[in-house]
């Protein structure tokens, strides 16, 4: 009976064998393909990125691309290595004599680099290029880097260096300047979930889409980490006999909170129901969810609701129920309330991760959120204090109203709004509004403008703050290059030009100019302007 093959983990079994299988790195593949087709190959490549995005796999693919000879043995370097010729198979199996892999974590010294320098002098045995792949290159010693510099700058024509690192900031700039650098991006959660779905299908395993989305989120952009989690999830599903990887199993395996339960907890926080909030936190803790994970999930909700508030499309990985809840919260919560929730929960998360009593610390953080929800808005409090200082009836002694605030009083038009901003002391912003922007839409508290000349990067933020202070409402300021009215200063100049042209066209003035050809109309201003 044939001996059974040892099990290979998914992260190794599904390592990319072609550039087409390398997910999330299209820009790098296109650049490399153009370089190969145009014969502009660098002598050293530096691949950097977070763990598990495919740095070492990419290095091996580049080695294949440079040494592939095609099925007929007559091919040259190609971005699509055949995978059938002897160089391709030998590199894939890690046995090619001219492709040398070295782990810089265990070979850090100058002696290891001297071996490379000496060997680099000799031609490749059977390949087109002798290739050195050095993983975690940032761990080489200073002496080792210095010893490599000369060979790295002027290597023999038959030698290529491929460096991989997760900490490119630790690589000396003298090395960086001698390499063609590729920054491999984090892989998006959507791409990872789709990839894990294909892997599960190839393994003959059924998986819920939500389960794959949870695995993708937990992977944090790393394909290798995600495949390891998926491997564990498949084993977990097999032990329960269902053969189906479910979202509940993944949450239980990773100690993740139930998203529905977290939404309910967020709802009771907003309602100020302390007893129910503490009970919900305890329930999650009893299920094995860490208190810090609960607070992190609440932070994700606040972030998601804030993105919906500014008009960002919903996450396609969310359920319809979750998207609807986010939309409802975004419609009912102001930016000030969302920012305050974020700061309170972020502080609570930080305290919980460092606390000796995590559960109790998380409970106190939730109570602080509930208590802060009853405090007056800082803007309203400032107005109340200003009114009291001016002798207005003190409203601070009255209990806070539970109803909606009275509607803000908005300026009648754009010009009146600019006057209000100037009267509030923000003269520079008022001047920029008058001279540098064209109006697209004025529908308080919405203002859409088109810059006529460059504005400061924080102009919209400062303008919204000035209008908030002046009107008490949260304003939304948008800018784009669409059609807009001329700026007010342009309108003013156009009116002055039209008035001047009308005067010059008057018969009496024309007769005067004909009689005195050198005469000019100077210092013209409308009558209202002269009397001002």
PDB file of N, CA and C in Angstrom, residues 418-419 421-423 426-435 459:
ATOM      1  N   UNK A 418     -21.372  85.341   4.711  1.00  0.00           N
ATOM      2  CA  UNK A 418     -20.013  85.881   4.799  1.00  0.00           C
ATOM      3  C   UNK A 418     -19.959  87.023   5.806  1.00  0.00           C
ATOM      4  N   UNK A 419     -20.977  87.873   5.792  1.00  0.00           N
ATOM      5  CA  UNK A 419     -21.028  88.972   6.761  1.00  0.00           C
ATOM      6  C   UNK A 419     -21.075  88.434   8.185  1.00  0.00           C
ATOM      7  N   UNK A 421     -19.865  85.545   9.253  1.00  0.00           N
ATOM      8  CA  UNK A 421     -18.541  85.005   9.589  1.00  0.00           C
ATOM      9  C   UNK A 421     -17.587  86.145   9.964  1.00  0.00           C
ATOM     10  N   UNK A 422     -17.665  87.269   9.228  1.00  0.00           N
ATOM     11  CA  UNK A 422     -16.777  88.392   9.532  1.00  0.00           C
ATOM     12  C   UNK A 422     -17.116  89.011  10.885  1.00  0.00           C
ATOM     13  N   UNK A 423     -18.415  89.140  11.164  1.00  0.00           N
ATOM     14  CA  UNK A 423     -18.806  89.721  12.452  1.00  0.00           C
ATOM     15  C   UNK A 423     -18.398  88.841  13.625  1.00  0.00           C
ATOM     16  N   UNK A 426     -13.908  86.062  12.347  1.00  0.00           N
ATOM     17  CA  UNK A 426     -13.107  85.246  11.434  1.00  0.00           C
ATOM     18  C   UNK A 426     -12.954  85.994  10.106  1.00  0.00           C
ATOM     19  N   UNK A 427     -12.224  87.129  10.148  1.00  0.00           N
ATOM     20  CA  UNK A 427     -12.133  87.997   8.979  1.00  0.00           C
ATOM     21  C   UNK A 427     -11.360  87.346   7.837  1.00  0.00           C
ATOM     22  N   UNK A 428     -10.330  86.567   8.160  1.00  0.00           N
ATOM     23  CA  UNK A 428      -9.546  85.927   7.108  1.00  0.00           C
ATOM     24  C   UNK A 428     -10.404  84.940   6.323  1.00  0.00           C
ATOM     25  N   UNK A 429     -11.207  84.152   7.034  1.00  0.00           N
ATOM     26  CA  UNK A 429     -12.097  83.203   6.346  1.00  0.00           C
ATOM     27  C   UNK A 429     -13.120  83.956   5.511  1.00  0.00           C
ATOM     28  N   UNK A 430     -13.665  85.061   6.068  1.00  0.00           N
ATOM     29  CA  UNK A 430     -14.639  85.846   5.319  1.00  0.00           C
ATOM     30  C   UNK A 430     -14.017  86.415   4.044  1.00  0.00           C
ATOM     31  N   UNK A 431     -12.772  86.890   4.132  1.00  0.00           N
ATOM     32  CA  UNK A 431     -12.089  87.427   2.956  1.00  0.00           C
ATOM     33  C   UNK A 431     -11.870  86.340   1.904  1.00  0.00           C
ATOM     34  N   UNK A 432     -11.484  85.140   2.363  1.00  0.00           N
ATOM     35  CA  UNK A 432     -11.288  84.035   1.412  1.00  0.00           C
ATOM     36  C   UNK A 432     -12.607  83.636   0.754  1.00  0.00           C
ATOM     37  N   UNK A 433     -13.700  83.650   1.510  1.00  0.00           N
ATOM     38  CA  UNK A 433     -15.009  83.347   0.928  1.00  0.00           C
ATOM     39  C   UNK A 433     -15.395  84.396  -0.106  1.00  0.00           C
ATOM     40  N   UNK A 434     -15.075  85.652   0.167  1.00  0.00           N
ATOM     41  CA  UNK A 434     -15.446  86.749  -0.729  1.00  0.00           C
ATOM     42  C   UNK A 434     -14.613  86.733  -2.013  1.00  0.00           C
ATOM     43  N   UNK A 435     -13.315  86.441  -1.885  1.00  0.00           N
ATOM     44  CA  UNK A 435     -12.404  86.602  -3.018  1.00  0.00           C
ATOM     45  C   UNK A 435     -12.066  85.307  -3.754  1.00  0.00           C
ATOM     46  N   UNK A 459      -9.289  74.597   5.308  1.00  0.00           N
ATOM     47  CA  UNK A 459     -10.270  75.670   5.143  1.00  0.00           C
ATOM     48  C   UNK A 459     -11.676  75.199   5.468  1.00  0.00           C
TER      49      UNK A 459
END
